[in-house]
Amino acid sequence: MKQKNLMRKFKNVLVTGGAGFIGSNFVRFLNNAEPDIQIINLDLLTYAGHLENLSGINGNHYHFIHGDICDSKLVRKILMDYQIDTVVHFAAESHVDRSIQDPGAFVQTNIVGTYTLLENCRQVWNERGGYEGNHFHHVSTDEVFGMLSKDDSPFTETTPYAPNSPYAASKASSDHLVRSYFRTFGFPITISNCSNNYGPYQFPEKLIPLIILNAINGKDLPIYGDGQQIRDWLYVEDHCDAIYSVIQAGKTGETYNIGGENQFPNLEIVKKICSILDHALPESPYIPHEKLIRFVPDRPGHDLRYDIDITKIRTCLEWQPSNDLAQGLEKTIQWYLQNREWIESVTGTSAFQNWLVTNYDKR
Ligand code: NAD
Ligand code: DAU
């Protein structure tokens, strides 16, 4: 069952969405792991993309291009100009709550954008003589599988798709397109479906960084519904390492589930953050931070539970997570405490302040 002998080589890697949370962590990871390759980062710098996430990454083998994955001409030009042999595709609209308020952007970027990348790669790589030496990796989510009830078995790679939010549906659709390019055209792909990430550079619209920030500032800690929804949490560097394993040695045409084997209800996660902050900030006027918890009306269509079986990637690619939630949360909280400038620069915009009003004040 082991496949770790494949070991693809790459020279010119296009990372899409490399100014976002996971993408920027991946650019940093790849830059360290493969200092001699060329990394081209294509990102539209939406509200979720920040060049500050890439500080310290430079040199003549790293290139940032500001642009849209839906811009077919631009995508083709990048593939040609940089002789791209490998694509690692992160770019997406990624926040479930935003997909409930404005699904259109999700259809455009996640579906049309993925199609635009696939089709241009197919054409350019064929013009260059075929797919040999080329690879397209699509980064996806466990949310495509829908929701588990309390006693259901974890998602495996063969669990039928049943997405519940417009975000999950758009990612499911993009997964299907990627898969179809393999089945129909023999186009060289892999797909990974990962659980909830957390760690440095995560935009504070998502649960963990939002709670850290609000707690530091003595603001309410909003818990949707009763807070008993369960997610599986993975430290972002572990996700980057898993993707690196898949692009090196994942079998072409296959899907790999990635997860942290750390499942907790949201309320418990929030309480853990509060407790770490009580110790890290002994002078804070907001101790115990737990008293800031507020239950707010639930997210429509809120999935109760995700749990992901990582047997395949563990067995075939010898990958497993290195950080458990206690280690990962400690590192994450320290990072946010030490990077207040980053926080100010990404949250100080009127767009973000408007988002907080739209999502929370009207709940
Ligand atoms: P993010 O929202 O932090 O970053 C998305 C990036 O994509 C941003 O830099 C944004 O500017 C860029 N982008 C958006 N639209 C674009 C477009 N049209 N053209 C070019 N760039 C565009 O997202 P993230 O949390 O880092 O997630 C990255 C990927 O991983 C997504 O595909 C997401 O579905 C997937 N994923 C995320 C998680 C998670 O917990 N965050 C878990 C599993 C899978
Ligand atoms: O499972 C992988 C997915 O994880 C990724 O595909 C998505 O891109 C990523 O955003 C994440 O989706 P979630 O919806 O699970 O993440 P979020 O941080 O938004 O919410 C985590 C849980 O916390 C969820 O059950 C909703 C809840 N929540 C969230 C926020 C923002 C709250 O209770 N209060 C909040 O204010």
Short mmCIF file of C-alpha atoms and ligand atoms in Angstrom, two decimals:
data_model
loop_
_atom_site.label_atom_id
_atom_site.label_comp_id
_atom_site.label_asym_id
_atom_site.label_seq_id
_atom_site.Cartn_x
_atom_site.Cartn_y
_atom_site.Cartn_z
CA MET A 1 0.00 0.00 0.00
CA LYS A 2 2.98 2.37 0.51
CA GLN A 3 3.55 4.83 -2.34
CA LYS A 4 6.35 6.93 -0.94
CA ASN A 5 8.73 5.86 -3.71
CA LEU A 6 7.22 8.15 -6.38
CA MET A 7 8.91 11.42 -5.37
CA ARG A 8 7.91 13.94 -8.02
CA LYS A 9 10.40 16.71 -8.72
CA PHE A 10 9.24 20.28 -9.32
CA LYS A 11 11.10 23.33 -10.58
CA ASN A 12 8.52 26.07 -11.14
CA VAL A 13 5.58 25.94 -8.77
CA LEU A 14 2.49 28.14 -9.09
CA VAL A 15 0.83 28.63 -5.70
CA THR A 16 -2.62 30.24 -5.96
CA GLY A 17 -3.96 32.13 -2.94
CA GLY A 18 -0.49 32.28 -1.42
CA ALA A 19 -1.23 35.53 0.44
CA GLY A 20 -4.01 33.91 2.46
CA PHE A 21 -3.73 31.96 5.69
CA ILE A 22 -2.77 28.44 4.60
CA GLY A 23 -1.27 29.55 1.28
CA SER A 24 1.22 31.91 2.94
CA ASN A 25 2.20 29.25 5.46
CA PHE A 26 2.69 26.88 2.53
CA VAL A 27 4.85 29.36 0.58
CA ARG A 28 7.04 29.73 3.67
CA PHE A 29 7.16 25.94 4.15
CA LEU A 30 8.04 25.23 0.50
CA ASN A 31 10.61 28.00 0.41
CA ASN A 32 12.40 26.35 3.34
CA ALA A 33 11.96 22.79 2.11
CA GLU A 34 13.01 23.50 -1.50
CA PRO A 35 15.22 26.62 -1.54
CA ASP A 36 16.25 26.07 -5.17
CA ILE A 37 12.85 25.97 -6.83
CA GLN A 38 10.94 28.93 -8.24
CA ILE A 39 7.70 29.83 -6.44
CA ILE A 40 5.16 31.99 -8.22
CA ASN A 41 2.36 33.23 -5.98
CA LEU A 42 -0.83 34.38 -7.76
CA ASP A 43 -3.26 36.12 -5.41
CA LEU A 44 -6.03 38.67 -5.91
CA LEU A 45 -5.46 40.17 -2.44
CA THR A 46 -9.13 40.08 -1.50
CA TYR A 47 -10.06 41.06 2.07
CA ALA A 48 -8.45 37.71 3.10
CA GLY A 49 -5.12 38.15 1.30
CA HIS A 50 -2.30 40.15 2.88
CA LEU A 51 1.24 40.71 1.68
CA GLU A 52 2.16 41.08 5.37
CA ASN A 53 1.63 37.31 5.61
CA LEU A 54 4.67 36.85 3.38
CA SER A 55 7.13 39.08 5.17
CA GLY A 56 10.66 37.71 4.98
CA ILE A 57 10.00 35.74 1.80
CA ASN A 58 11.91 37.28 -1.09
CA GLY A 59 14.84 36.59 -3.38
CA ASN A 60 14.88 36.08 -7.11
CA HIS A 61 13.27 32.63 -6.98
CA TYR A 62 10.05 34.02 -5.41
CA HIS A 63 7.60 36.09 -7.48
CA PHE A 64 4.31 37.62 -6.38
CA ILE A 65 1.68 38.32 -9.04
CA HIS A 66 -1.39 40.33 -8.13
CA GLY A 67 -4.28 38.89 -10.13
CA ASP A 68 -7.38 36.78 -10.42
CA ILE A 69 -7.44 33.01 -11.03
CA CYS A 70 -10.57 33.65 -13.15
CA ASP A 71 -8.49 35.79 -15.57
CA SER A 72 -7.78 33.22 -18.26
CA LYS A 73 -5.30 35.36 -20.23
CA LEU A 74 -3.25 36.10 -17.11
CA VAL A 75 -3.25 32.47 -16.01
CA ARG A 76 -2.06 31.33 -19.44
CA LYS A 77 0.67 33.97 -19.51
CA ILE A 78 1.96 32.91 -16.06
CA LEU A 79 2.00 29.23 -17.06
CA MET A 80 4.02 30.11 -20.19
CA ASP A 81 6.33 32.84 -18.83
CA TYR A 82 7.40 30.87 -15.76
CA GLN A 83 7.30 27.40 -17.38
CA ILE A 84 5.07 26.21 -14.56
CA ASP A 85 5.27 22.44 -14.00
CA THR A 86 3.31 22.20 -10.72
CA VAL A 87 0.23 24.02 -9.43
CA VAL A 88 -0.81 23.99 -5.77
CA HIS A 89 -4.26 25.54 -5.75
CA PHE A 90 -5.39 27.25 -2.51
CA ALA A 91 -7.14 30.37 -3.84
CA ALA A 92 -10.74 30.42 -2.72
CA GLU A 93 -13.43 32.25 -0.87
CA SER A 94 -13.14 30.31 2.38
CA HIS A 95 -15.52 31.62 5.05
CA VAL A 96 -18.82 29.78 5.55
CA ASP A 97 -20.59 32.79 7.12
CA ARG A 98 -19.71 34.98 4.12
CA SER A 99 -21.03 32.29 1.76
CA ILE A 100 -24.38 32.52 3.55
CA GLN A 101 -24.49 36.28 2.97
CA ASP A 102 -23.06 36.36 -0.58
CA PRO A 103 -22.77 33.02 -2.38
CA GLY A 104 -21.96 34.60 -5.78
CA ALA A 105 -18.28 35.25 -5.05
CA PHE A 106 -17.92 31.60 -4.00
CA VAL A 107 -19.34 30.31 -7.27
CA GLN A 108 -17.07 32.63 -9.23
CA THR A 109 -13.73 32.02 -7.52
CA ASN A 110 -14.14 28.49 -6.27
CA ILE A 111 -15.82 26.99 -9.34
CA VAL A 112 -15.04 29.26 -12.31
CA GLY A 113 -11.55 30.00 -10.97
CA THR A 114 -10.70 26.33 -10.57
CA TYR A 115 -12.02 25.60 -14.07
CA THR A 116 -9.91 28.45 -15.49
CA LEU A 117 -6.76 27.05 -13.92
CA LEU A 118 -7.49 23.48 -15.00
CA GLU A 119 -8.30 24.39 -18.59
CA ASN A 120 -5.26 26.62 -19.08
CA CYS A 121 -2.94 24.02 -17.56
CA ARG A 122 -4.46 21.36 -19.80
CA GLN A 123 -3.87 23.48 -22.90
CA VAL A 124 -0.42 24.79 -22.05
CA TRP A 125 0.94 21.47 -20.83
CA ASN A 126 -0.38 19.73 -23.96
CA GLU A 127 1.20 22.40 -26.19
CA ARG A 128 4.44 21.73 -24.33
CA GLY A 129 4.34 18.04 -25.25
CA GLY A 130 2.09 16.34 -22.67
CA TYR A 131 1.58 15.96 -18.97
CA GLU A 132 4.83 14.18 -18.10
CA GLY A 133 6.57 16.11 -15.31
CA ASN A 134 3.49 18.25 -14.57
CA HIS A 135 1.11 18.11 -11.64
CA PHE A 136 -1.98 19.94 -10.33
CA HIS A 137 -2.83 19.69 -6.63
CA HIS A 138 -6.22 20.92 -5.47
CA VAL A 139 -6.59 21.93 -1.81
CA SER A 140 -10.07 21.17 -0.51
CA THR A 141 -12.05 20.70 2.66
CA ASP A 142 -13.77 18.04 4.75
CA GLU A 143 -16.94 20.18 4.55
CA VAL A 144 -17.74 18.62 1.14
CA PHE A 145 -18.82 15.46 3.00
CA GLY A 146 -21.56 17.27 4.91
CA MET A 147 -22.23 16.63 8.55
CA LEU A 148 -21.94 13.68 10.90
CA SER A 149 -24.28 12.94 13.75
CA LYS A 150 -22.75 12.10 17.14
CA ASP A 151 -22.23 8.38 16.48
CA ASP A 152 -21.44 8.32 12.73
CA SER A 153 -18.05 6.97 11.60
CA PRO A 154 -15.50 9.54 10.39
CA PHE A 155 -15.33 10.71 6.77
CA THR A 156 -13.16 8.56 4.52
CA GLU A 157 -12.06 9.25 0.95
CA THR A 158 -15.12 7.29 -0.29
CA THR A 159 -17.76 9.07 1.82
CA PRO A 160 -20.38 10.47 -0.60
CA TYR A 161 -20.40 14.25 -1.00
CA ALA A 162 -23.26 16.09 0.77
CA PRO A 163 -22.23 19.75 1.14
CA ASN A 164 -24.51 21.93 3.26
CA SER A 165 -23.30 25.53 2.86
CA PRO A 166 -22.78 27.48 -0.38
CA TYR A 167 -19.05 27.44 0.51
CA ALA A 168 -18.99 23.65 0.86
CA ALA A 169 -21.07 23.24 -2.31
CA SER A 170 -18.69 25.42 -4.32
CA LYS A 171 -15.68 23.44 -3.04
CA ALA A 172 -17.47 20.16 -3.80
CA SER A 173 -18.14 21.39 -7.30
CA SER A 174 -14.48 22.32 -7.79
CA ASP A 175 -13.39 18.89 -6.50
CA HIS A 176 -15.68 17.24 -9.06
CA LEU A 177 -14.22 19.34 -11.88
CA VAL A 178 -10.67 18.42 -10.85
CA ARG A 179 -11.58 14.74 -10.66
CA SER A 180 -13.30 14.89 -14.06
CA TYR A 181 -10.15 16.29 -15.70
CA PHE A 182 -8.27 13.21 -14.49
CA ARG A 183 -10.94 10.74 -15.59
CA THR A 184 -11.67 12.39 -18.95
CA PHE A 185 -8.32 13.81 -20.04
CA GLY A 186 -5.81 11.83 -17.97
CA PHE A 187 -4.83 15.23 -16.55
CA PRO A 188 -2.41 14.73 -13.61
CA ILE A 189 -4.13 15.71 -10.36
CA THR A 190 -4.32 15.00 -6.67
CA ILE A 191 -6.92 16.36 -4.22
CA SER A 192 -6.71 16.75 -0.46
CA ASN A 193 -9.68 17.27 1.86
CA CYS A 194 -8.62 18.77 5.15
CA SER A 195 -10.28 19.62 8.46
CA ASN A 196 -10.21 22.98 10.32
CA ASN A 197 -6.81 24.67 10.32
CA TYR A 198 -5.54 27.17 12.87
CA GLY A 199 -2.20 28.87 13.49
CA PRO A 200 -0.22 32.00 12.57
CA TYR A 201 -1.58 34.41 9.93
CA GLN A 202 -5.20 33.22 10.15
CA PHE A 203 -7.53 36.11 9.40
CA PRO A 204 -9.56 36.92 12.54
CA GLU A 205 -12.95 36.18 11.01
CA LYS A 206 -12.49 32.46 11.83
CA LEU A 207 -13.27 31.05 15.28
CA ILE A 208 -9.85 30.66 16.92
CA PRO A 209 -8.22 33.99 15.96
CA LEU A 210 -11.49 35.88 16.50
CA ILE A 211 -11.79 34.51 20.02
CA ILE A 212 -8.13 35.29 20.80
CA LEU A 213 -8.51 38.88 19.61
CA ASN A 214 -11.83 39.55 21.27
CA ALA A 215 -10.60 38.05 24.55
CA ILE A 216 -7.43 40.19 24.54
CA ASN A 217 -9.59 43.27 23.96
CA GLY A 218 -12.31 42.41 26.46
CA LYS A 219 -14.98 41.97 23.79
CA ASP A 220 -17.77 39.36 23.70
CA LEU A 221 -16.77 35.84 22.65
CA PRO A 222 -19.63 34.85 20.30
CA ILE A 223 -20.63 31.19 20.37
CA TYR A 224 -23.11 30.12 17.71
CA GLY A 225 -26.04 28.11 19.09
CA ASP A 226 -25.14 25.95 22.07
CA GLY A 227 -21.44 25.60 21.14
CA GLN A 228 -21.67 21.79 20.99
CA GLN A 229 -20.67 21.54 17.32
CA ILE A 230 -17.53 19.46 16.87
CA ARG A 231 -14.69 20.24 14.49
CA ASP A 232 -11.37 18.45 13.94
CA TRP A 233 -8.47 20.88 14.42
CA LEU A 234 -5.12 20.77 12.61
CA TYR A 235 -2.16 23.07 13.15
CA VAL A 236 -1.47 24.80 9.83
CA GLU A 237 2.19 23.70 9.53
CA ASP A 238 1.05 20.10 9.74
CA HIS A 239 -1.34 20.75 6.86
CA CYS A 240 1.49 22.26 4.80
CA ASP A 241 3.65 19.21 5.52
CA ALA A 242 0.79 16.91 4.45
CA ILE A 243 0.30 18.79 1.17
CA TYR A 244 4.05 18.60 0.55
CA SER A 245 3.86 14.80 1.01
CA VAL A 246 0.95 14.58 -1.43
CA ILE A 247 2.58 16.67 -4.16
CA GLN A 248 5.79 14.69 -3.82
CA ALA A 249 4.40 11.20 -3.61
CA GLY A 250 0.59 11.16 -3.82
CA LYS A 251 -0.73 8.81 -6.47
CA THR A 252 -2.02 10.70 -9.52
CA GLY A 253 -5.81 10.80 -9.63
CA GLU A 254 -6.20 10.10 -5.91
CA THR A 255 -7.75 11.97 -3.00
CA TYR A 256 -6.24 12.15 0.49
CA ASN A 257 -8.02 13.10 3.70
CA ILE A 258 -5.98 15.23 6.11
CA GLY A 259 -6.87 15.89 9.74
CA GLY A 260 -5.50 16.51 13.21
CA GLU A 261 -7.23 13.73 15.15
CA ASN A 262 -8.22 16.49 17.60
CA GLN A 263 -11.98 16.77 17.86
CA PHE A 264 -13.54 19.15 20.38
CA PRO A 265 -16.83 21.04 20.72
CA ASN A 266 -16.52 24.75 19.98
CA LEU A 267 -17.36 25.74 23.55
CA GLU A 268 -14.47 23.65 24.84
CA ILE A 269 -12.06 25.23 22.34
CA VAL A 270 -13.13 28.70 23.46
CA LYS A 271 -12.69 27.78 27.13
CA LYS A 272 -9.20 26.39 26.41
CA ILE A 273 -8.22 29.68 24.72
CA CYS A 274 -9.56 31.63 27.71
CA SER A 275 -7.58 29.53 30.13
CA ILE A 276 -4.30 29.91 28.17
CA LEU A 277 -4.87 33.69 28.05
CA ASP A 278 -5.57 33.84 31.81
CA HIS A 279 -2.05 32.50 32.34
CA ALA A 280 -0.35 34.39 29.50
CA LEU A 281 -1.83 37.77 30.51
CA PRO A 282 -1.85 37.78 34.34
CA GLU A 283 -2.34 41.58 34.42
CA SER A 284 -5.38 41.55 32.14
CA PRO A 285 -8.50 43.23 33.54
CA TYR A 286 -10.59 40.59 31.72
CA ILE A 287 -9.57 37.56 33.82
CA PRO A 288 -11.28 35.11 33.85
CA HIS A 289 -11.67 35.55 30.09
CA GLU A 290 -14.44 32.93 30.13
CA LYS A 291 -16.84 35.52 31.51
CA LEU A 292 -16.77 37.19 28.08
CA ILE A 293 -18.52 34.16 26.47
CA ARG A 294 -21.88 35.04 24.86
CA PHE A 295 -24.23 32.59 23.16
CA VAL A 296 -25.59 34.11 19.93
CA PRO A 297 -28.13 32.86 17.36
CA ASP A 298 -26.85 29.89 15.38
CA ARG A 299 -25.36 29.82 11.87
CA PRO A 300 -28.06 28.69 9.38
CA GLY A 301 -27.42 25.10 8.26
CA HIS A 302 -24.71 24.74 10.91
CA ASP A 303 -23.02 21.32 10.57
CA LEU A 304 -23.02 19.46 13.89
CA ARG A 305 -19.87 17.40 13.62
CA TYR A 306 -16.86 16.70 11.37
CA ASP A 307 -14.39 13.89 11.95
CA ILE A 308 -11.91 12.69 9.37
CA ASP A 309 -10.19 9.33 8.98
CA ILE A 310 -6.53 9.83 8.01
CA THR A 311 -5.61 6.16 7.61
CA LYS A 312 -4.90 6.52 3.89
CA ILE A 313 -2.37 9.35 4.08
CA ARG A 314 -0.81 7.83 7.19
CA THR A 315 -0.40 4.42 5.52
CA CYS A 316 0.46 5.44 1.97
CA LEU A 317 2.51 8.59 2.53
CA GLU A 318 3.67 8.09 6.11
CA TRP A 319 2.27 11.47 7.17
CA GLN A 320 0.67 12.21 10.50
CA PRO A 321 0.08 15.41 12.50
CA SER A 322 2.96 16.50 14.75
CA ASN A 323 1.03 18.95 16.97
CA ASP A 324 -1.89 18.16 19.22
CA LEU A 325 -4.39 20.89 20.08
CA ALA A 326 -2.70 21.87 23.36
CA GLN A 327 0.68 22.42 21.64
CA GLY A 328 -0.85 24.10 18.60
CA LEU A 329 -3.08 26.47 20.61
CA GLU A 330 -0.20 27.51 22.85
CA LYS A 331 1.99 28.36 19.81
CA THR A 332 -0.88 30.11 18.06
CA ILE A 333 -1.81 32.27 21.02
CA GLN A 334 1.83 33.24 21.60
CA TRP A 335 2.09 34.17 17.91
CA TYR A 336 -0.96 36.46 18.12
CA LEU A 337 0.32 38.06 21.32
CA GLN A 338 3.68 38.77 19.68
CA ASN A 339 2.31 40.05 16.37
CA ARG A 340 0.03 42.94 17.33
CA GLU A 341 1.21 44.99 14.35
CA TRP A 342 0.05 42.29 11.97
CA ILE A 343 -3.29 42.15 13.76
CA GLU A 344 -3.73 45.90 13.50
CA SER A 345 -2.83 46.01 9.84
CA VAL A 346 -5.24 43.25 8.81
CA THR A 347 -8.16 44.16 11.09
CA GLY A 348 -7.90 47.95 10.95
CA THR A 349 -9.77 48.22 7.64
CA SER A 350 -13.33 49.49 7.38
CA ALA A 351 -14.16 46.34 5.41
CA PHE A 352 -13.33 44.16 8.40
CA GLN A 353 -15.13 46.42 10.87
CA ASN A 354 -18.20 46.35 8.57
CA TRP A 355 -18.02 42.56 8.47
CA LEU A 356 -18.12 42.39 12.26
CA VAL A 357 -21.21 44.59 12.28
CA THR A 358 -22.90 42.62 9.50
CA ASN A 359 -22.20 39.20 10.99
CA TYR A 360 -22.54 39.85 14.72
CA ASP A 361 -24.58 42.99 15.45
CA LYS A 362 -27.46 41.75 13.30
CA ARG A 363 -27.52 38.25 14.79
P1 NAD B 1 -8.04 32.41 3.05
O1 NAD B 1 -9.40 32.98 2.88
O2 NAD B 1 -7.23 32.78 4.23
O3 NAD B 1 -7.16 32.78 1.77
C1 NAD B 1 -7.67 32.73 0.47
C2 NAD B 1 -6.67 33.44 -0.44
O4 NAD B 1 -7.15 33.34 -1.78
C3 NAD B 1 -6.54 34.93 -0.12
O5 NAD B 1 -5.19 35.31 -0.14
C4 NAD B 1 -7.29 35.61 -1.27
O6 NAD B 1 -6.79 36.90 -1.58
C5 NAD B 1 -7.06 34.63 -2.40
N1 NAD B 1 -8.10 34.70 -3.44
C6 NAD B 1 -9.45 34.75 -3.26
N2 NAD B 1 -10.06 34.85 -4.46
C7 NAD B 1 -9.07 34.86 -5.40
C8 NAD B 1 -9.08 34.92 -6.83
N3 NAD B 1 -10.22 35.00 -7.52
N4 NAD B 1 -7.89 34.88 -7.47
C9 NAD B 1 -6.73 34.80 -6.77
N5 NAD B 1 -6.66 34.76 -5.44
C10 NAD B 1 -7.83 34.77 -4.76
O7 NAD B 1 -8.23 30.83 2.93
P2 NAD B 1 -7.48 29.67 3.72
O8 NAD B 1 -8.17 29.44 5.00
O9 NAD B 1 -6.04 29.91 3.67
O10 NAD B 1 -7.86 28.44 2.77
C11 NAD B 1 -7.05 28.14 1.64
C12 NAD B 1 -7.63 26.94 0.93
O11 NAD B 1 -7.69 25.83 1.83
C13 NAD B 1 -9.05 27.14 0.42
O12 NAD B 1 -9.17 26.50 -0.82
C14 NAD B 1 -9.92 26.45 1.47
O13 NAD B 1 -11.10 25.96 0.89
C15 NAD B 1 -9.00 25.31 1.89
N6 NAD B 1 -9.19 24.81 3.25
C16 NAD B 1 -9.19 25.68 4.31
C17 NAD B 1 -9.29 25.17 5.60
C18 NAD B 1 -9.27 26.08 6.81
O14 NAD B 1 -9.53 25.62 7.93
N7 NAD B 1 -8.96 27.37 6.67
C19 NAD B 1 -9.45 23.80 5.81
C20 NAD B 1 -9.48 22.95 4.69
C21 NAD B 1 -9.33 23.47 3.42
O1 DAU B 2 -13.60 22.07 8.01
C1 DAU B 2 -12.75 22.83 7.21
C2 DAU B 2 -13.29 24.24 7.10
O2 DAU B 2 -13.03 24.87 8.35
C3 DAU B 2 -12.66 25.04 5.97
O3 DAU B 2 -12.99 24.44 4.75
C4 DAU B 2 -13.15 26.49 5.99
O4 DAU B 2 -12.47 27.25 5.00
C5 DAU B 2 -12.83 27.08 7.35
O5 DAU B 2 -13.33 28.39 7.44
C6 DAU B 2 -13.44 26.21 8.46
O6 DAU B 2 -14.88 26.29 8.43
P1 DAU B 2 -15.73 26.42 9.79
O7 DAU B 2 -17.04 26.98 9.46
O8 DAU B 2 -15.69 25.15 10.55
O9 DAU B 2 -14.77 27.49 10.57
P2 DAU B 2 -15.12 28.75 11.48
O10 DAU B 2 -13.85 29.15 12.14
O11 DAU B 2 -15.89 29.78 10.76
O12 DAU B 2 -16.07 28.11 12.59
C7 DAU B 2 -15.64 27.04 13.42
C8 DAU B 2 -16.81 26.64 14.31
O13 DAU B 2 -17.03 27.71 15.25
C9 DAU B 2 -18.10 26.46 13.58
O14 DAU B 2 -18.85 25.41 14.19
C10 DAU B 2 -18.84 27.78 13.76
C11 DAU B 2 -18.35 28.24 15.12
N1 DAU B 2 -18.25 29.71 15.30
C12 DAU B 2 -17.56 30.42 14.38
C13 DAU B 2 -17.41 31.79 14.51
C14 DAU B 2 -16.68 32.59 13.47
C15 DAU B 2 -18.78 30.31 16.43
O15 DAU B 2 -19.40 29.65 17.30
N2 DAU B 2 -18.64 31.67 16.57
C16 DAU B 2 -18.00 32.44 15.65
O16 DAU B 2 -17.95 33.70 15.83
#
